[in-house]
XYZ file of N, CA, C and O in Angstrom:
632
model
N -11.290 1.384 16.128
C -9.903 1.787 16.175
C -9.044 0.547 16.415
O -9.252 -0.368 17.212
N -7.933 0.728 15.471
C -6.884 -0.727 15.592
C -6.602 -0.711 17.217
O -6.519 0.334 17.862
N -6.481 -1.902 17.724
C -6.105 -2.621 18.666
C -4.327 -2.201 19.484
O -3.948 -2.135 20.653
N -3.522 -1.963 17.901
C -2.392 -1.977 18.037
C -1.719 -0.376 18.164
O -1.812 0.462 17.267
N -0.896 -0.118 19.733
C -1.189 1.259 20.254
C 0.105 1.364 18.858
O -0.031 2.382 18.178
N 0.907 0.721 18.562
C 1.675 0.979 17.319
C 1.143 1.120 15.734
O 1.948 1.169 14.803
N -0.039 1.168 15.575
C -0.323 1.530 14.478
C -0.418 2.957 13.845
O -0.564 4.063 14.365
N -0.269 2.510 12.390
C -0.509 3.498 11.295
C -2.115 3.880 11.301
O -2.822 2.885 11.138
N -2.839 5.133 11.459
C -4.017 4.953 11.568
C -4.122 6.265 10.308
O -3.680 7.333 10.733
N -4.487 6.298 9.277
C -4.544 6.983 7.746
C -6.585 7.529 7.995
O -7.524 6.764 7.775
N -6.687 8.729 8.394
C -8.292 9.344 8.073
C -8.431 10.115 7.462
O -7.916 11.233 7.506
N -9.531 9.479 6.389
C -9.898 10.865 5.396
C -10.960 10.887 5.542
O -11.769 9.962 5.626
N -11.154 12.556 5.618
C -12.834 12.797 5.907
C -12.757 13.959 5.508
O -11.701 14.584 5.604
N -13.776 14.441 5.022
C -15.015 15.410 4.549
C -15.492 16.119 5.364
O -15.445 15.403 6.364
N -16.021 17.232 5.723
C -16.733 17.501 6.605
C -17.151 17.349 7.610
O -16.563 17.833 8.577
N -18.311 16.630 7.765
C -19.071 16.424 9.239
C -18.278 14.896 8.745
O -18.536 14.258 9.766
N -17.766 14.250 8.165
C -17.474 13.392 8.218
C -15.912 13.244 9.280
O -15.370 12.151 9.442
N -15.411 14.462 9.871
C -14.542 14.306 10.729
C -14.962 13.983 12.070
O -14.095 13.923 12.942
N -16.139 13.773 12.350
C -16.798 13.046 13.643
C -15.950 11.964 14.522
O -15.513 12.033 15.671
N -15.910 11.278 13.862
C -15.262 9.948 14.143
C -13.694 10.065 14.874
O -13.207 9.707 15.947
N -13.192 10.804 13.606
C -11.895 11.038 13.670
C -11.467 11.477 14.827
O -10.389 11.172 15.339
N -12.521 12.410 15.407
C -12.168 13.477 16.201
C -12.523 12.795 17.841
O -12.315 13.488 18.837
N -12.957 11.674 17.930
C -13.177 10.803 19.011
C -11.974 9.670 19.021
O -11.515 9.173 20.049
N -11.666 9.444 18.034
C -10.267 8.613 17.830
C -8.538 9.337 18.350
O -7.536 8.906 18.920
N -8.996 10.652 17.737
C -7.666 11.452 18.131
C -7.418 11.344 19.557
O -6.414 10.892 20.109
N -9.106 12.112 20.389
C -9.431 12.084 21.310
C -8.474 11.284 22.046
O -7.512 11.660 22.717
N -9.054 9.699 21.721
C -8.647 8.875 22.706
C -7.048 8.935 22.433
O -6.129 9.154 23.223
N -7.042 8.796 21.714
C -4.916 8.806 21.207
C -4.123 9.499 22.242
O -3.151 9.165 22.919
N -5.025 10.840 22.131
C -3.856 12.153 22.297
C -4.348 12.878 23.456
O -3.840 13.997 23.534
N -5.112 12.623 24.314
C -6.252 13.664 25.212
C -6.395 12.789 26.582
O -5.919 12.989 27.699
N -7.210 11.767 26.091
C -7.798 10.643 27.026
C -6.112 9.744 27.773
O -5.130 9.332 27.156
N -6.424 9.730 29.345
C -5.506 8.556 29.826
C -6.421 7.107 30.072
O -7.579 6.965 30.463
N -5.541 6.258 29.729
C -6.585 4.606 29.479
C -5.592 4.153 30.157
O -4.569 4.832 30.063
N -5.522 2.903 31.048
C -4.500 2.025 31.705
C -4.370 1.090 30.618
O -3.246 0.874 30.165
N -5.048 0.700 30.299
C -4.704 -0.066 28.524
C -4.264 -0.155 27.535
O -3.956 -1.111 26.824
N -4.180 1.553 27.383
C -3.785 2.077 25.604
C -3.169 2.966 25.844
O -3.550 3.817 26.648
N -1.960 3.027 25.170
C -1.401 4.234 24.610
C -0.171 4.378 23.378
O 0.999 4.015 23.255
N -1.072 5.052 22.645
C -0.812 5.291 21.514
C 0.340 5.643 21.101
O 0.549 6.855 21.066
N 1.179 4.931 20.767
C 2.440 5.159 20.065
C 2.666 5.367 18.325
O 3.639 5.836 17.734
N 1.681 4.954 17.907
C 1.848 5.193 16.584
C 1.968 6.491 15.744
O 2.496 7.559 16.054
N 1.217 6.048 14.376
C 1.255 7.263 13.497
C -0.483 7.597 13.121
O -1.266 6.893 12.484
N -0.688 8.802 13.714
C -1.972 9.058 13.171
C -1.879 10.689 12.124
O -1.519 11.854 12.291
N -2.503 9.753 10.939
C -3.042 11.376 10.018
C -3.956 11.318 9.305
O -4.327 10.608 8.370
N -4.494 12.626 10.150
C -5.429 12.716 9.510
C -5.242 13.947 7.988
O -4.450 14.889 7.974
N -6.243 13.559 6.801
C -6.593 14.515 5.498
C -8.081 15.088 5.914
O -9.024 14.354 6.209
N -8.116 16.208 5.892
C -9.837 16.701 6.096
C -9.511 17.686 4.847
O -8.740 18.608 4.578
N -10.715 16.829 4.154
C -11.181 17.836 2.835
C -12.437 18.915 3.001
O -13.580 18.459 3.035
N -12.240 20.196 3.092
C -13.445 21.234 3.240
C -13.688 22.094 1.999
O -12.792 22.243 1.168
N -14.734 22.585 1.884
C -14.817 24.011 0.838
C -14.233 25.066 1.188
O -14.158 26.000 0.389
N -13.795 25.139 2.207
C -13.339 26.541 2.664
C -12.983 26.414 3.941
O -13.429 25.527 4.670
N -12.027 27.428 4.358
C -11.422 27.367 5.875
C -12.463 27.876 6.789
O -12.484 27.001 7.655
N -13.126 28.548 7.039
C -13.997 28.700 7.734
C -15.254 27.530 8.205
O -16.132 27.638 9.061
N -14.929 26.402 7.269
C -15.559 24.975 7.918
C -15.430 24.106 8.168
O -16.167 23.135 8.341
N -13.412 24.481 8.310
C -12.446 23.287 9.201
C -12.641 23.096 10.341
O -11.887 23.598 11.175
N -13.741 22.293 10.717
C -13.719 21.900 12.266
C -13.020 21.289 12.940
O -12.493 20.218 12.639
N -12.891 21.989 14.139
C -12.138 21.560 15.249
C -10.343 21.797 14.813
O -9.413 21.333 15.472
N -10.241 22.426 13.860
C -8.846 23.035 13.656
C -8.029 23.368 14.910
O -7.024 22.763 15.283
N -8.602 24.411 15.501
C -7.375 24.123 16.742
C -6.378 23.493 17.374
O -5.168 23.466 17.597
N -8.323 22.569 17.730
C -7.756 21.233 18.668
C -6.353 19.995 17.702
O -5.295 19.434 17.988
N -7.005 20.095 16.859
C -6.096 18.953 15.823
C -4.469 20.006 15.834
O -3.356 19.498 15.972
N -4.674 21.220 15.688
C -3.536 21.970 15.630
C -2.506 21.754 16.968
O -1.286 21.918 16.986
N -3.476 21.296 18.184
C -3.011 21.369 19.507
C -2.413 19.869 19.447
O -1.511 19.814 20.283
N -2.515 19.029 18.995
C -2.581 17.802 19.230
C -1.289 17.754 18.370
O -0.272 17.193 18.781
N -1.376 18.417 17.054
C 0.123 17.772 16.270
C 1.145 18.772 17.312
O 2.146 18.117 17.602
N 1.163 19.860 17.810
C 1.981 20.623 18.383
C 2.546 19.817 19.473
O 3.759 19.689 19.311
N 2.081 19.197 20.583
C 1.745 18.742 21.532
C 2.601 16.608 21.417
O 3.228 15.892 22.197
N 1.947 16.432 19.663
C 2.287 15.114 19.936
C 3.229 15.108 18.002
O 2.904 14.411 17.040
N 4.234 16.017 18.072
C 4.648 15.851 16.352
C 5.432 14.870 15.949
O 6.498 15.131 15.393
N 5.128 13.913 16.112
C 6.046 12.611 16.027
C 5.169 11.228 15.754
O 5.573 10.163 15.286
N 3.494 11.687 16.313
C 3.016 10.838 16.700
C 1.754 11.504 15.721
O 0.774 11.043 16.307
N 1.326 12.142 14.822
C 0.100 12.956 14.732
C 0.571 14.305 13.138
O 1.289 15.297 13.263
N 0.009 13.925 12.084
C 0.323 14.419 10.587
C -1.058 15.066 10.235
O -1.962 14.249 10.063
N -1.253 15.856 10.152
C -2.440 17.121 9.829
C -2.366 17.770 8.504
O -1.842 18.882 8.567
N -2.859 17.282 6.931
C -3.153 17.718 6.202
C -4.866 18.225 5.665
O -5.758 17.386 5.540
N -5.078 19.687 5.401
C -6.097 20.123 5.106
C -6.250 20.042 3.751
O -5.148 20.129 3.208
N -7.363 19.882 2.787
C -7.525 20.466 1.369
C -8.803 20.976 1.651
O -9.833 20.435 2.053
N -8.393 22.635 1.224
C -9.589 23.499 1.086
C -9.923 23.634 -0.227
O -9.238 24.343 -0.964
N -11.125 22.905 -0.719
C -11.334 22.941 -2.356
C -11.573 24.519 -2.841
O -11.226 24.508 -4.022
N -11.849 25.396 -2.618
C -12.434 26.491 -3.048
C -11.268 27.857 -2.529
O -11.211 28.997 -2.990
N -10.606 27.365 -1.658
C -9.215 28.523 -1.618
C -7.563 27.842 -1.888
O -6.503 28.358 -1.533
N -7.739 26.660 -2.555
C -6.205 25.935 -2.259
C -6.232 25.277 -3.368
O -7.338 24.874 -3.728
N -5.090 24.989 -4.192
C -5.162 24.447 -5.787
C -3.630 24.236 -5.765
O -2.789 24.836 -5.097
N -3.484 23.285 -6.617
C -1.864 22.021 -6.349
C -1.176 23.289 -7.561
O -1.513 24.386 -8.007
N -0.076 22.347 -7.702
C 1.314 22.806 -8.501
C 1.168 22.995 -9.772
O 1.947 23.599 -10.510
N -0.298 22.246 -10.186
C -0.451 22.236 -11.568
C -2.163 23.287 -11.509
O -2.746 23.474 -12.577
N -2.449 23.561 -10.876
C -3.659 25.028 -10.544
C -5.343 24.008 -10.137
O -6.470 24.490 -10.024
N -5.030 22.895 -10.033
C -6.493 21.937 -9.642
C -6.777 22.252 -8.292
O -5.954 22.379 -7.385
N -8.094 22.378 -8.225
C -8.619 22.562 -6.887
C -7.602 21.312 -6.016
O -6.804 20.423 -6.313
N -8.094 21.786 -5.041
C -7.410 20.930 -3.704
C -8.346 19.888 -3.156
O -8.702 20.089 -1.995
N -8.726 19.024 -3.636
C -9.695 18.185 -2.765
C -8.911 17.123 -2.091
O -7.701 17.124 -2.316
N -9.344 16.315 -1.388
C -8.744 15.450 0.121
C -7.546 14.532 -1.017
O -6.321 14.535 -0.895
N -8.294 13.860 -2.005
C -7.271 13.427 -3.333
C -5.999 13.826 -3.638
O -4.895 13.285 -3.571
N -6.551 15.293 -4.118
C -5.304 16.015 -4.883
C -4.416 16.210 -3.483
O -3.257 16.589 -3.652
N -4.751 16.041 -2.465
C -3.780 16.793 -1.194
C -2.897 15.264 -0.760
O -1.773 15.246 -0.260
N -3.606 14.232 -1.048
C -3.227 12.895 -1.215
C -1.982 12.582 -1.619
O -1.004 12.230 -0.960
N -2.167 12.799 -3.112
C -1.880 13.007 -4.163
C 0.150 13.529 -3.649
O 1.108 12.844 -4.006
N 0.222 14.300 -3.148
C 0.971 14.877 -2.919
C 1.922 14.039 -1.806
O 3.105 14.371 -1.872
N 1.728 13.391 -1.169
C 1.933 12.093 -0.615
C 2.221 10.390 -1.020
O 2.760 9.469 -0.406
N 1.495 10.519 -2.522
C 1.534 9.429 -2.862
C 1.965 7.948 -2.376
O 1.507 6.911 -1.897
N 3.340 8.646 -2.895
C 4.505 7.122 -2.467
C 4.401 6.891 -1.032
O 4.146 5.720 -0.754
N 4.530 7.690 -0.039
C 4.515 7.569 1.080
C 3.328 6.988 1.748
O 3.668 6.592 2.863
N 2.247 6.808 1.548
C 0.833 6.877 1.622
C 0.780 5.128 0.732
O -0.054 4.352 1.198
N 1.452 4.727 -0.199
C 1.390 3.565 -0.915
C 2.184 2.845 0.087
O 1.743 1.725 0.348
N 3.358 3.242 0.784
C 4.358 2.407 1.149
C 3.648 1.961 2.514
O 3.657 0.742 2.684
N 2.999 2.760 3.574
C 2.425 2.499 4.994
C 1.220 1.580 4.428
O 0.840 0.770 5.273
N 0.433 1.507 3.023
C -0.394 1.175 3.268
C -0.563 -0.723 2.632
O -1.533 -1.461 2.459
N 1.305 -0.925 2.407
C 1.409 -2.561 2.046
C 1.688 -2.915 3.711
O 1.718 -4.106 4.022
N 1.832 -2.170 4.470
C 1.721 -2.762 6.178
C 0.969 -3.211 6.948
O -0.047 -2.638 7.342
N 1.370 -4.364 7.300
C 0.481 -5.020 7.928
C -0.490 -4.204 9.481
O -1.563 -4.477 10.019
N 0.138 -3.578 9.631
C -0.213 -2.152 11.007
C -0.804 -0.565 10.415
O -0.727 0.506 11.017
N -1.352 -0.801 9.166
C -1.751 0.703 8.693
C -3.199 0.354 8.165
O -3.560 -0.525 7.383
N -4.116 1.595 9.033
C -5.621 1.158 9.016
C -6.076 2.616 8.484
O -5.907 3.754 8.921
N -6.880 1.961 7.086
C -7.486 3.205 6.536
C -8.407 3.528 6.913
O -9.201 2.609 6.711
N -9.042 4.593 7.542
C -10.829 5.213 7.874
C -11.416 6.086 6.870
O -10.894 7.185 6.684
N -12.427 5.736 6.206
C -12.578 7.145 5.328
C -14.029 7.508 5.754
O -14.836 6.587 5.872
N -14.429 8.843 6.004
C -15.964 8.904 5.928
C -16.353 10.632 5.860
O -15.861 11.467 6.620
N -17.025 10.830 5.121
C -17.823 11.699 4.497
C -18.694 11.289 3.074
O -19.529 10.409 2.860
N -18.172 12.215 2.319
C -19.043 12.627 1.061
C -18.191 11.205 -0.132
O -17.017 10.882 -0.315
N -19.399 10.750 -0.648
C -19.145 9.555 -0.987
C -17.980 9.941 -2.652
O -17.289 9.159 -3.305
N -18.202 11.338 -2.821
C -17.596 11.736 -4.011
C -15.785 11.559 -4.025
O -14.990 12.079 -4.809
N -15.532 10.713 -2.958
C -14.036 11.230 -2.780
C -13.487 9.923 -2.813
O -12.256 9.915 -2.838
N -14.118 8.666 -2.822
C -13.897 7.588 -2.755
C -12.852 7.426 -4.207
O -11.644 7.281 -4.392
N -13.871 7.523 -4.932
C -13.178 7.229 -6.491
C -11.773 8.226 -6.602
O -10.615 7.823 -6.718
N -12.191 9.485 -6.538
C -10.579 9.941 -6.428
C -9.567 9.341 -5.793
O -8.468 9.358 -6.348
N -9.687 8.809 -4.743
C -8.439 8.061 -3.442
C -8.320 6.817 -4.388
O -7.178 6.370 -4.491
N -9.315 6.177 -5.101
C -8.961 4.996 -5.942
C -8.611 5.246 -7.443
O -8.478 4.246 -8.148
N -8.497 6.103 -7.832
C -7.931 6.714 -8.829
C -6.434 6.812 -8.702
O -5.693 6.172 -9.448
N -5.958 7.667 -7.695
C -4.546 7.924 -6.972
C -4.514 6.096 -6.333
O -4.991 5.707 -7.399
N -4.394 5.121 -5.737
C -4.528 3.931 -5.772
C -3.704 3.303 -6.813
O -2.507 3.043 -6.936
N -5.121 3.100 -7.755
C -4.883 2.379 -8.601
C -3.462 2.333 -9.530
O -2.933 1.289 -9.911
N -2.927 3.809 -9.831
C -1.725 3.660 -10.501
C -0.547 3.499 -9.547
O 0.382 2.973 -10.160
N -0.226 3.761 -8.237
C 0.407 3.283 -6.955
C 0.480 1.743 -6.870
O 1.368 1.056 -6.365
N -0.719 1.343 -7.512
C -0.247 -0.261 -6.915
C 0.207 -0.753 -8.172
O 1.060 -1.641 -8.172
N -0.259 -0.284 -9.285
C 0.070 -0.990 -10.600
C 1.489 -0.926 -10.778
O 1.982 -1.910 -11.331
N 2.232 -0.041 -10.456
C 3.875 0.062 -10.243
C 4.501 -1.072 -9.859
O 5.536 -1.486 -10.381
N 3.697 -1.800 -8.624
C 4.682 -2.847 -8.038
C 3.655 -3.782 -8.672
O 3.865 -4.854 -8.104
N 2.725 -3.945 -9.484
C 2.366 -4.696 -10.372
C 1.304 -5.701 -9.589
O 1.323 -6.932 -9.578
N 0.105 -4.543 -8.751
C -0.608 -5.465 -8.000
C -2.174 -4.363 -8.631
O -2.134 -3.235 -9.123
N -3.390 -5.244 -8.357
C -4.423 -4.857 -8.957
C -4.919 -3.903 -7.994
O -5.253 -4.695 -7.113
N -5.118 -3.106 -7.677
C -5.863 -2.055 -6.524
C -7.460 -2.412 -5.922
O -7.808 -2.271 -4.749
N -8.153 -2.813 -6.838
C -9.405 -3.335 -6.463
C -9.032 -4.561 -5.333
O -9.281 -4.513 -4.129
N -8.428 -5.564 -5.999
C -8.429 -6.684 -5.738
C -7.388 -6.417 -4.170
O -7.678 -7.102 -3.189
N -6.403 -5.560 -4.088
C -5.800 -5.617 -2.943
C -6.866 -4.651 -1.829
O -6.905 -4.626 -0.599
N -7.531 -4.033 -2.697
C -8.247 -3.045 -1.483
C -9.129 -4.113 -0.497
O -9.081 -4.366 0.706
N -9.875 -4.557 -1.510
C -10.468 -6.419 -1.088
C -9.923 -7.026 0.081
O -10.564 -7.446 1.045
N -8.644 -7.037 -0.088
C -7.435 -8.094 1.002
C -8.089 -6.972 2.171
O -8.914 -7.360 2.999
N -7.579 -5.458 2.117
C -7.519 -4.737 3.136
C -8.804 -4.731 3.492
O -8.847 -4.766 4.722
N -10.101 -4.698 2.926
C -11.389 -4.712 4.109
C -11.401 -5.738 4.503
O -11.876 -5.879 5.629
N -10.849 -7.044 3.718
C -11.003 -8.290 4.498
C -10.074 -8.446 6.264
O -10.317 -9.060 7.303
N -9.059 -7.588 5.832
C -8.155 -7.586 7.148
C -8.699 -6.298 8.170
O -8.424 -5.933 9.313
N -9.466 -5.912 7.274
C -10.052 -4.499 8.328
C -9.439 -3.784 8.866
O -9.372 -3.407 10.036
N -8.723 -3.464 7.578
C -7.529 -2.247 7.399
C -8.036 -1.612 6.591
O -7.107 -0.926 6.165
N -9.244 -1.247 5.849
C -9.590 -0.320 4.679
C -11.030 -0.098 5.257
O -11.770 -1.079 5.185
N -11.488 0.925 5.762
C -12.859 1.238 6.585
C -13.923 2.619 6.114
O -13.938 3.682 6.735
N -14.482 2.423 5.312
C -15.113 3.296 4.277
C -17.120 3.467 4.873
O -17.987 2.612 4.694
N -17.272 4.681 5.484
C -18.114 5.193 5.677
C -18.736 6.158 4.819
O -19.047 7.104 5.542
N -19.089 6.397 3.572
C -19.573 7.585 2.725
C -21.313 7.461 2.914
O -22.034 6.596 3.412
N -21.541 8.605 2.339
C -22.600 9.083 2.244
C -23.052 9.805 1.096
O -24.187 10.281 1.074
């Protein structure tokens, strides 16, 4: 977890791949530290098949209620939820819907991407990417590069 209690902290996860996330929030929004406290922006995307295997929904529900200024909660349920144009909803397409906003935090020097689950979701997020950066006329591979090098782009799949 970034260092900086002012950061942008961007998680996408999958499934059991919300593990992580859910120890990060933790500390953000739950935990008192004499060290840290979290002022930033945390959001999380959790992509599921279905609502019945959104884990830990509540708690994340309790946390944006609790901290809405500080804490952005988007779900894509692939198998009950489908965009404007009728495509399933995966963590992408729910992305997707964010775009610009999601391009603009992520030329900042304070915005740290986490991704981890199902390795199938990678290419979609770099799909949505790639034409985001080509706009301001930068290569997406090559900047994603910059960002693991700065260890701002943090990719766990499976």
């Amino acid at each position: 977890m970034p260092k900086d209690p002012n950061a942008t902290v961007i998680m996408l996860a999958t499934g059991t791949g919300i593990a992580p996330f859910r120890s990060f929030l933790w500390k953000m929004f739950f935990e008192k530290h004499d060290d840290y406290k979290f002022n930033g922006l945390a959001w999380l995307f959790l992509g599921v098949p279905t609502s019945s295997s959104l884990l830990y929904k509540e708690e994340f529900e309790k946390m944006k209620e609790k901290h809405p200024d500080n804490f952005r909660l988007d779900f894509a349920v692939s198998r009950e939820q489908t965009n404007a144009k009728g495509e399933k909803m995966y963590i992408q397409t729910r992305m997707a819907e964010y775009a610009e906003e999601l391009w603009e935090l992520l030329k900042k020097d304070n915005t740290y991407v986490y991704m981890c689950g199902l390795k199938g979701m990678e290419k979609g997020i770099d799909d949505i990417m790639v034409s985001l950066a080509a706009k301001d006329g930068i290569d997406w591979l090559d900047y994603k590069k910059q960002l693991k090098k700065a260890e701002q782009w943090n990719v766990e799949v499976y």
